[in-house]
Amino acid sequence: LTDQKEDILNQLGIDWYLDEEHTWLECFRNLQKFHIKHGHMDVPNDDCGTSLQNKKLIEWISEQRCEYCRKGLGEYSTMTEEKERKLNEIGFQWKVVDLAKNHDSKWSKYFDKLIKVENSSRKKKKLAKWCKSQRKQYRRLVKQGKSQKLNRYQVLAMQKIGFKWIEQGKEATLSNSSETIPRKWSKRLKEFEQYNENIKNAMPSSTKLLKWIASQRKHYRKLLKRKVSKHLSWYQVDILNEYRFPWILWKEEENAP
């Protein structure tokens, strides 16, 4: 399809997303059929015996989990509320924790310990050391957009259990803060909220909003390192987290879903 033909189709009002929606619904119906027939959604992945349709379904399922993860971290994602609702209704398993654990057996071991919080002081000391290393890797992610030891699924899994990327007691909470928010910041937040509702746009059209998003990441890096910033408080971080603000500008790597 040439640029000239694409321009003509755009002038005619062609909706390029209709084809994507049709493909998604077709795969969704195929998953429903598989579920009805087999009683589960674990499509077998056998390179020799897997049919072409099943291979496409496996890829689609993996893509849904990745998009769900992106959405959970505030990144641009094609996972809409409607798609998520449809998948939840048929009992689709997002497997965020399972996928996080698959990346690293040692990480999996400490993640389980973090949930259980074992009583042994020696083991608590080891766990505290591991938590410190996770925070270090997270700071690296926020700063560089990549880490060999922490991926999307792991970040989301940690956040789902309420893990704090800053030591406990260092930040203000949303419920007890009486802090006054600057009017200009609130205005940009409103723009971000409106942009966030339109999943078809991967990039904000407003230059001011783009600069504001970049500046929030910059100030957040300072908060993680120094615990304080003149331009961003922990209270504001809590507010942005409510909107699933994308703190990490991911640089794609082989180990990052």
PDB file of C-alpha atoms in Angstrom:
ATOM      1  CA  LEU A   1       0.000   0.000   0.000  1.00  0.00           C
ATOM      2  CA  THR A   2       1.591   3.249  -1.193  1.00  0.00           C
ATOM      3  CA  ASP A   3       1.482   6.526   0.772  1.00  0.00           C
ATOM      4  CA  GLN A   4      -0.731   8.017  -1.944  1.00  0.00           C
ATOM      5  CA  LYS A   5      -3.258   5.182  -1.668  1.00  0.00           C
ATOM      6  CA  GLU A   6      -3.171   5.403   2.121  1.00  0.00           C
ATOM      7  CA  ASP A   7      -3.896   9.152   1.928  1.00  0.00           C
ATOM      8  CA  ILE A   8      -6.882   8.501  -0.349  1.00  0.00           C
ATOM      9  CA  LEU A   9      -8.260   5.862   2.035  1.00  0.00           C
ATOM     10  CA  ASN A  10      -7.744   8.221   4.986  1.00  0.00           C
ATOM     11  CA  GLN A  11      -9.723  10.918   3.148  1.00  0.00           C
ATOM     12  CA  LEU A  12     -12.529   8.407   2.668  1.00  0.00           C
ATOM     13  CA  GLY A  13     -12.608   7.911   6.434  1.00  0.00           C
ATOM     14  CA  ILE A  14     -11.269   4.347   6.565  1.00  0.00           C
ATOM     15  CA  ASP A  15     -10.916   3.144  10.166  1.00  0.00           C
ATOM     16  CA  TRP A  16      -7.700   1.125  10.262  1.00  0.00           C
ATOM     17  CA  TYR A  17      -8.552  -0.198  13.736  1.00  0.00           C
ATOM     18  CA  LEU A  18     -11.642  -2.104  12.517  1.00  0.00           C
ATOM     19  CA  ASP A  19      -9.451  -4.822  10.981  1.00  0.00           C
ATOM     20  CA  GLU A  20      -7.479  -5.138  14.243  1.00  0.00           C
ATOM     21  CA  GLU A  21     -10.711  -5.422  16.220  1.00  0.00           C
ATOM     22  CA  HIS A  22     -12.013  -8.089  13.824  1.00  0.00           C
ATOM     23  CA  THR A  23      -8.795 -10.114  14.208  1.00  0.00           C
ATOM     24  CA  TRP A  24      -8.956  -9.794  18.008  1.00  0.00           C
ATOM     25  CA  LEU A  25     -12.577 -10.980  18.128  1.00  0.00           C
ATOM     26  CA  GLU A  26     -11.784 -13.900  15.829  1.00  0.00           C
ATOM     27  CA  CYS A  27      -8.958 -15.055  18.117  1.00  0.00           C
ATOM     28  CA  PHE A  28     -11.147 -14.502  21.176  1.00  0.00           C
ATOM     29  CA  ARG A  29     -13.868 -16.735  19.689  1.00  0.00           C
ATOM     30  CA  ASN A  30     -11.268 -19.389  18.842  1.00  0.00           C
ATOM     31  CA  LEU A  31     -10.107 -19.323  22.482  1.00  0.00           C
ATOM     32  CA  GLN A  32     -13.722 -19.686  23.629  1.00  0.00           C
ATOM     33  CA  LYS A  33     -14.175 -22.720  21.354  1.00  0.00           C
ATOM     34  CA  PHE A  34     -10.954 -24.281  22.641  1.00  0.00           C
ATOM     35  CA  HIS A  35     -12.095 -23.690  26.239  1.00  0.00           C
ATOM     36  CA  ILE A  36     -15.497 -25.265  25.621  1.00  0.00           C
ATOM     37  CA  LYS A  37     -13.947 -28.299  23.914  1.00  0.00           C
ATOM     38  CA  HIS A  38     -11.052 -28.942  26.341  1.00  0.00           C
ATOM     39  CA  GLY A  39     -12.234 -27.329  29.587  1.00  0.00           C
ATOM     40  CA  HIS A  40      -9.094 -25.195  29.899  1.00  0.00           C
ATOM     41  CA  MET A  41      -7.114 -22.547  27.987  1.00  0.00           C
ATOM     42  CA  ASP A  42      -3.649 -24.118  28.095  1.00  0.00           C
ATOM     43  CA  VAL A  43      -3.158 -24.452  24.349  1.00  0.00           C
ATOM     44  CA  PRO A  44      -0.437 -27.122  23.782  1.00  0.00           C
ATOM     45  CA  ASN A  45       2.798 -25.852  22.331  1.00  0.00           C
ATOM     46  CA  ASP A  46       4.353 -28.759  20.464  1.00  0.00           C
ATOM     47  CA  ASP A  47       6.508 -27.621  17.549  1.00  0.00           C
ATOM     48  CA  CYS A  48       5.870 -30.860  15.676  1.00  0.00           C
ATOM     49  CA  GLY A  49       2.200 -31.486  16.390  1.00  0.00           C
ATOM     50  CA  THR A  50       0.691 -28.050  16.976  1.00  0.00           C
ATOM     51  CA  SER A  51      -1.696 -26.893  14.253  1.00  0.00           C
ATOM     52  CA  LEU A  52      -1.258 -23.512  12.571  1.00  0.00           C
ATOM     53  CA  GLN A  53      -4.459 -22.272  14.226  1.00  0.00           C
ATOM     54  CA  ASN A  54      -3.200 -23.283  17.678  1.00  0.00           C
ATOM     55  CA  LYS A  55       0.170 -21.619  17.044  1.00  0.00           C
ATOM     56  CA  LYS A  56      -1.612 -18.383  16.186  1.00  0.00           C
ATOM     57  CA  LEU A  57      -3.745 -18.759  19.311  1.00  0.00           C
ATOM     58  CA  ILE A  58      -0.661 -19.311  21.505  1.00  0.00           C
ATOM     59  CA  GLU A  59       0.921 -16.146  20.090  1.00  0.00           C
ATOM     60  CA  TRP A  60      -2.315 -14.220  20.631  1.00  0.00           C
ATOM     61  CA  ILE A  61      -2.630 -15.395  24.258  1.00  0.00           C
ATOM     62  CA  SER A  62       0.972 -14.342  24.942  1.00  0.00           C
ATOM     63  CA  GLU A  63       0.270 -10.961  23.339  1.00  0.00           C
ATOM     64  CA  GLN A  64      -2.809 -10.410  25.554  1.00  0.00           C
ATOM     65  CA  ARG A  65      -0.778 -11.082  28.692  1.00  0.00           C
ATOM     66  CA  CYS A  66       1.953  -8.730  27.559  1.00  0.00           C
ATOM     67  CA  GLU A  67      -0.556  -5.975  26.709  1.00  0.00           C
ATOM     68  CA  TYR A  68      -2.234  -6.484  30.095  1.00  0.00           C
ATOM     69  CA  CYS A  69       1.153  -6.071  31.746  1.00  0.00           C
ATOM     70  CA  ARG A  70       1.871  -2.908  29.746  1.00  0.00           C
ATOM     71  CA  LYS A  71      -1.499  -1.519  30.738  1.00  0.00           C
ATOM     72  CA  GLY A  72      -0.856  -2.310  34.394  1.00  0.00           C
ATOM     73  CA  LEU A  73       2.394  -0.332  34.251  1.00  0.00           C
ATOM     74  CA  GLY A  74       0.776   2.645  32.542  1.00  0.00           C
ATOM     75  CA  GLU A  75       2.391   2.103  29.139  1.00  0.00           C
ATOM     76  CA  TYR A  76       0.627   2.436  25.816  1.00  0.00           C
ATOM     77  CA  SER A  77      -1.419  -0.731  25.429  1.00  0.00           C
ATOM     78  CA  THR A  78      -4.058  -2.130  23.090  1.00  0.00           C
ATOM     79  CA  MET A  79      -5.691  -3.846  26.079  1.00  0.00           C
ATOM     80  CA  THR A  80      -8.945  -1.927  26.548  1.00  0.00           C
ATOM     81  CA  GLU A  81     -11.326  -2.245  29.496  1.00  0.00           C
ATOM     82  CA  GLU A  82     -13.780  -4.040  27.185  1.00  0.00           C
ATOM     83  CA  LYS A  83     -11.205  -6.611  26.068  1.00  0.00           C
ATOM     84  CA  GLU A  84     -10.107  -7.192  29.646  1.00  0.00           C
ATOM     85  CA  ARG A  85     -13.735  -7.647  30.718  1.00  0.00           C
ATOM     86  CA  LYS A  86     -14.412 -10.177  27.933  1.00  0.00           C
ATOM     87  CA  LEU A  87     -11.343 -12.214  28.837  1.00  0.00           C
ATOM     88  CA  ASN A  88     -12.146 -12.124  32.553  1.00  0.00           C
ATOM     89  CA  GLU A  89     -15.683 -13.331  31.849  1.00  0.00           C
ATOM     90  CA  ILE A  90     -14.404 -16.565  30.298  1.00  0.00           C
ATOM     91  CA  GLY A  91     -11.916 -17.100  33.134  1.00  0.00           C
ATOM     92  CA  PHE A  92      -8.755 -16.120  31.261  1.00  0.00           C
ATOM     93  CA  GLN A  93      -5.617 -16.434  33.416  1.00  0.00           C
ATOM     94  CA  TRP A  94      -3.265 -13.442  33.149  1.00  0.00           C
ATOM     95  CA  LYS A  95      -0.455 -15.355  34.911  1.00  0.00           C
ATOM     96  CA  VAL A  96       1.523 -12.231  35.805  1.00  0.00           C
ATOM     97  CA  VAL A  97       3.209 -13.903  38.797  1.00  0.00           C
ATOM     98  CA  ASP A  98       3.886 -17.152  36.900  1.00  0.00           C
ATOM     99  CA  LEU A  99       5.498 -15.275  34.020  1.00  0.00           C
ATOM    100  CA  ALA A 100       7.509 -13.182  36.472  1.00  0.00           C
ATOM    101  CA  LYS A 101       8.809 -16.328  38.191  1.00  0.00           C
ATOM    102  CA  ASN A 102       9.705 -18.018  34.898  1.00  0.00           C
ATOM    103  CA  HIS A 103      12.354 -15.382  34.267  1.00  0.00           C
ATOM    104  CA  ASP A 104      14.597 -16.265  37.210  1.00  0.00           C
ATOM    105  CA  SER A 105      14.365 -19.144  39.731  1.00  0.00           C
ATOM    106  CA  LYS A 106      16.303 -17.187  42.386  1.00  0.00           C
ATOM    107  CA  TRP A 107      13.975 -14.201  41.970  1.00  0.00           C
ATOM    108  CA  SER A 108      11.002 -16.577  42.284  1.00  0.00           C
ATOM    109  CA  LYS A 109      12.360 -17.995  45.541  1.00  0.00           C
ATOM    110  CA  TYR A 110      12.752 -14.572  47.164  1.00  0.00           C
ATOM    111  CA  PHE A 111       9.426 -13.345  45.818  1.00  0.00           C
ATOM    112  CA  ASP A 112       7.695 -16.232  47.610  1.00  0.00           C
ATOM    113  CA  LYS A 113       9.598 -15.390  50.792  1.00  0.00           C
ATOM    114  CA  LEU A 114       8.541 -11.761  50.478  1.00  0.00           C
ATOM    115  CA  ILE A 115       4.897 -12.846  50.522  1.00  0.00           C
ATOM    116  CA  LYS A 116       5.340 -15.221  53.458  1.00  0.00           C
ATOM    117  CA  VAL A 117       7.777 -12.958  55.399  1.00  0.00           C
ATOM    118  CA  GLU A 118       9.550 -15.781  57.213  1.00  0.00           C
ATOM    119  CA  ASN A 119      10.302 -15.368  60.926  1.00  0.00           C
ATOM    120  CA  SER A 120      13.975 -16.277  60.872  1.00  0.00           C
ATOM    121  CA  SER A 121      16.058 -13.129  61.495  1.00  0.00           C
ATOM    122  CA  ARG A 122      18.798 -14.544  59.300  1.00  0.00           C
ATOM    123  CA  LYS A 123      16.389 -15.133  56.450  1.00  0.00           C
ATOM    124  CA  LYS A 124      14.829 -11.716  57.032  1.00  0.00           C
ATOM    125  CA  LYS A 125      18.271 -10.202  56.628  1.00  0.00           C
ATOM    126  CA  LYS A 126      18.723 -12.028  53.326  1.00  0.00           C
ATOM    127  CA  LEU A 127      15.257 -10.941  52.228  1.00  0.00           C
ATOM    128  CA  ALA A 128      16.002  -7.308  53.122  1.00  0.00           C
ATOM    129  CA  LYS A 129      19.167  -7.515  51.022  1.00  0.00           C
ATOM    130  CA  TRP A 130      17.165  -8.917  48.099  1.00  0.00           C
ATOM    131  CA  CYS A 131      14.537  -6.143  48.443  1.00  0.00           C
ATOM    132  CA  LYS A 132      17.329  -3.582  48.380  1.00  0.00           C
ATOM    133  CA  SER A 133      18.678  -5.114  45.149  1.00  0.00           C
ATOM    134  CA  GLN A 134      15.177  -4.988  43.581  1.00  0.00           C
ATOM    135  CA  ARG A 135      14.915  -1.293  44.392  1.00  0.00           C
ATOM    136  CA  LYS A 136      18.341  -0.754  42.874  1.00  0.00           C
ATOM    137  CA  GLN A 137      17.283  -2.549  39.676  1.00  0.00           C
ATOM    138  CA  TYR A 138      14.065  -0.530  39.592  1.00  0.00           C
ATOM    139  CA  ARG A 139      16.023   2.742  39.859  1.00  0.00           C
ATOM    140  CA  ARG A 140      18.132   1.529  36.951  1.00  0.00           C
ATOM    141  CA  LEU A 141      14.970   0.787  34.963  1.00  0.00           C
ATOM    142  CA  VAL A 142      13.567   4.267  35.620  1.00  0.00           C
ATOM    143  CA  LYS A 143      16.898   5.843  34.681  1.00  0.00           C
ATOM    144  CA  GLN A 144      17.985   3.685  31.729  1.00  0.00           C
ATOM    145  CA  GLY A 145      14.801   1.885  30.622  1.00  0.00           C
ATOM    146  CA  LYS A 146      16.452  -1.536  30.795  1.00  0.00           C
ATOM    147  CA  SER A 147      17.662  -4.104  33.282  1.00  0.00           C
ATOM    148  CA  GLN A 148      18.973  -7.640  32.882  1.00  0.00           C
ATOM    149  CA  LYS A 149      17.510  -8.640  36.263  1.00  0.00           C
ATOM    150  CA  LEU A 150      14.022  -7.109  36.325  1.00  0.00           C
ATOM    151  CA  ASN A 151      11.369  -7.280  33.603  1.00  0.00           C
ATOM    152  CA  ARG A 152       7.810  -5.989  33.145  1.00  0.00           C
ATOM    153  CA  TYR A 153       6.105  -9.002  34.653  1.00  0.00           C
ATOM    154  CA  GLN A 154       8.320  -8.857  37.721  1.00  0.00           C
ATOM    155  CA  VAL A 155       7.713  -5.137  38.248  1.00  0.00           C
ATOM    156  CA  LEU A 156       3.946  -5.608  37.955  1.00  0.00           C
ATOM    157  CA  ALA A 157       3.972  -8.707  40.194  1.00  0.00           C
ATOM    158  CA  MET A 158       5.838  -6.744  42.896  1.00  0.00           C
ATOM    159  CA  GLN A 159       3.436  -3.825  42.640  1.00  0.00           C
ATOM    160  CA  LYS A 160       0.398  -6.100  42.843  1.00  0.00           C
ATOM    161  CA  ILE A 161       1.510  -7.347  46.267  1.00  0.00           C
ATOM    162  CA  GLY A 162       2.030  -3.760  47.422  1.00  0.00           C
ATOM    163  CA  PHE A 163       5.841  -3.669  47.261  1.00  0.00           C
ATOM    164  CA  LYS A 164       7.237  -0.155  47.685  1.00  0.00           C
ATOM    165  CA  TRP A 165      10.125   0.969  45.515  1.00  0.00           C
ATOM    166  CA  ILE A 166      11.291   3.189  48.350  1.00  0.00           C
ATOM    167  CA  GLU A 167      11.984   2.044  51.913  1.00  0.00           C
ATOM    168  CA  GLN A 168       8.937   2.036  54.158  1.00  0.00           C
ATOM    169  CA  GLY A 169       8.310   5.308  55.990  1.00  0.00           C
ATOM    170  CA  LYS A 170      10.108   7.488  53.446  1.00  0.00           C
ATOM    171  CA  GLU A 171       7.025   8.589  51.506  1.00  0.00           C
ATOM    172  CA  ALA A 172       3.743  10.359  52.252  1.00  0.00           C
ATOM    173  CA  THR A 173       0.525   8.436  51.624  1.00  0.00           C
ATOM    174  CA  LEU A 174      -2.435   9.609  49.592  1.00  0.00           C
ATOM    175  CA  SER A 175      -4.909   9.336  52.478  1.00  0.00           C
ATOM    176  CA  ASN A 176      -3.235  11.456  55.139  1.00  0.00           C
ATOM    177  CA  SER A 177      -1.547  14.171  53.090  1.00  0.00           C
ATOM    178  CA  SER A 178      -2.870  17.729  53.221  1.00  0.00           C
ATOM    179  CA  GLU A 179      -0.425  18.962  50.606  1.00  0.00           C
ATOM    180  CA  THR A 180      -1.536  21.638  48.133  1.00  0.00           C
ATOM    181  CA  ILE A 181      -1.029  20.682  44.493  1.00  0.00           C
ATOM    182  CA  PRO A 182       0.183  23.409  42.083  1.00  0.00           C
ATOM    183  CA  ARG A 183      -2.551  24.521  39.664  1.00  0.00           C
ATOM    184  CA  LYS A 184      -0.328  24.096  36.602  1.00  0.00           C
ATOM    185  CA  TRP A 185       0.538  20.530  37.646  1.00  0.00           C
ATOM    186  CA  SER A 186      -3.145  19.701  38.125  1.00  0.00           C
ATOM    187  CA  LYS A 187      -3.898  21.063  34.659  1.00  0.00           C
ATOM    188  CA  ARG A 188      -1.291  18.792  33.070  1.00  0.00           C
ATOM    189  CA  LEU A 189      -2.598  15.882  35.134  1.00  0.00           C
ATOM    190  CA  LYS A 190      -6.058  16.466  33.651  1.00  0.00           C
ATOM    191  CA  GLU A 191      -4.559  16.453  30.146  1.00  0.00           C
ATOM    192  CA  PHE A 192      -2.723  13.223  30.959  1.00  0.00           C
ATOM    193  CA  GLU A 193      -5.966  11.658  32.169  1.00  0.00           C
ATOM    194  CA  GLN A 194      -7.711  12.577  28.903  1.00  0.00           C
ATOM    195  CA  TYR A 195      -4.799  11.245  26.828  1.00  0.00           C
ATOM    196  CA  ASN A 196      -4.764   8.043  28.882  1.00  0.00           C
ATOM    197  CA  GLU A 197      -8.404   7.333  27.985  1.00  0.00           C
ATOM    198  CA  ASN A 198      -7.619   7.300  24.256  1.00  0.00           C
ATOM    199  CA  ILE A 199      -5.636   4.085  23.712  1.00  0.00           C
ATOM    200  CA  LYS A 200      -5.407   4.603  19.934  1.00  0.00           C
ATOM    201  CA  ASN A 201      -2.775   7.311  20.395  1.00  0.00           C
ATOM    202  CA  ALA A 202       0.585   5.872  21.456  1.00  0.00           C
ATOM    203  CA  MET A 203       2.073   9.359  21.717  1.00  0.00           C
ATOM    204  CA  PRO A 204       0.456  12.540  23.089  1.00  0.00           C
ATOM    205  CA  SER A 205      -0.042  15.207  20.429  1.00  0.00           C
ATOM    206  CA  SER A 206       0.573  18.018  22.921  1.00  0.00           C
ATOM    207  CA  THR A 207       4.228  19.076  23.164  1.00  0.00           C
ATOM    208  CA  LYS A 208       3.569  20.542  26.616  1.00  0.00           C
ATOM    209  CA  LEU A 209       2.164  17.244  27.851  1.00  0.00           C
ATOM    210  CA  LEU A 210       5.120  15.313  26.414  1.00  0.00           C
ATOM    211  CA  LYS A 211       7.541  17.624  28.222  1.00  0.00           C
ATOM    212  CA  TRP A 212       5.526  17.311  31.436  1.00  0.00           C
ATOM    213  CA  ILE A 213       5.604  13.483  31.292  1.00  0.00           C
ATOM    214  CA  ALA A 214       9.374  13.562  30.723  1.00  0.00           C
ATOM    215  CA  SER A 215       9.844  16.006  33.611  1.00  0.00           C
ATOM    216  CA  GLN A 216       7.818  13.799  35.997  1.00  0.00           C
ATOM    217  CA  ARG A 217      10.122  10.879  35.175  1.00  0.00           C
ATOM    218  CA  LYS A 218      13.154  13.075  35.772  1.00  0.00           C
ATOM    219  CA  HIS A 219      11.903  14.261  39.175  1.00  0.00           C
ATOM    220  CA  TYR A 220      10.878  10.716  40.093  1.00  0.00           C
ATOM    221  CA  ARG A 221      14.442   9.535  39.486  1.00  0.00           C
ATOM    222  CA  LYS A 222      15.630  12.179  41.936  1.00  0.00           C
ATOM    223  CA  LEU A 223      13.025  11.079  44.479  1.00  0.00           C
ATOM    224  CA  LEU A 224      14.163   7.468  44.269  1.00  0.00           C
ATOM    225  CA  LYS A 225      17.790   8.473  44.707  1.00  0.00           C
ATOM    226  CA  ARG A 226      17.603  11.365  47.187  1.00  0.00           C
ATOM    227  CA  LYS A 227      14.143  10.735  48.738  1.00  0.00           C
ATOM    228  CA  VAL A 228      13.227  14.372  48.030  1.00  0.00           C
ATOM    229  CA  SER A 229      12.607  16.649  45.033  1.00  0.00           C
ATOM    230  CA  LYS A 230      11.621  20.314  44.808  1.00  0.00           C
ATOM    231  CA  HIS A 231       9.252  19.646  41.905  1.00  0.00           C
ATOM    232  CA  LEU A 232       7.619  16.307  42.795  1.00  0.00           C
ATOM    233  CA  SER A 233       6.404  15.003  46.142  1.00  0.00           C
ATOM    234  CA  TRP A 234       5.537  11.456  47.197  1.00  0.00           C
ATOM    235  CA  TYR A 235       1.950  12.650  47.456  1.00  0.00           C
ATOM    236  CA  GLN A 236       2.023  13.559  43.746  1.00  0.00           C
ATOM    237  CA  VAL A 237       3.626  10.201  42.973  1.00  0.00           C
ATOM    238  CA  ASP A 238       0.688   8.498  44.712  1.00  0.00           C
ATOM    239  CA  ILE A 239      -1.739  10.510  42.575  1.00  0.00           C
ATOM    240  CA  LEU A 240       0.105   9.609  39.359  1.00  0.00           C
ATOM    241  CA  ASN A 241       0.152   5.942  40.380  1.00  0.00           C
ATOM    242  CA  GLU A 242      -3.643   6.100  40.584  1.00  0.00           C
ATOM    243  CA  TYR A 243      -3.574   6.919  36.852  1.00  0.00           C
ATOM    244  CA  ARG A 244      -0.967   4.187  36.140  1.00  0.00           C
ATOM    245  CA  PHE A 245       1.678   6.709  35.148  1.00  0.00           C
ATOM    246  CA  PRO A 246       4.422   5.120  32.962  1.00  0.00           C
ATOM    247  CA  TRP A 247       7.502   5.821  35.094  1.00  0.00           C
ATOM    248  CA  ILE A 248       9.687   3.543  32.985  1.00  0.00           C
ATOM    249  CA  LEU A 249      10.498   4.336  29.369  1.00  0.00           C
ATOM    250  CA  TRP A 250      11.298   0.769  28.354  1.00  0.00           C
ATOM    251  CA  LYS A 251      14.075  -0.049  25.920  1.00  0.00           C
ATOM    252  CA  GLU A 252      13.092  -3.405  24.475  1.00  0.00           C
ATOM    253  CA  GLU A 253      15.386  -6.328  25.185  1.00  0.00           C
ATOM    254  CA  GLU A 254      15.148 -10.071  24.713  1.00  0.00           C
ATOM    255  CA  ASN A 255      14.229 -10.664  28.355  1.00  0.00           C
ATOM    256  CA  ALA A 256      11.608  -7.911  28.476  1.00  0.00           C
ATOM    257  CA  PRO A 257       8.085  -9.072  27.523  1.00  0.00           C
TER     258      PRO A 257
END
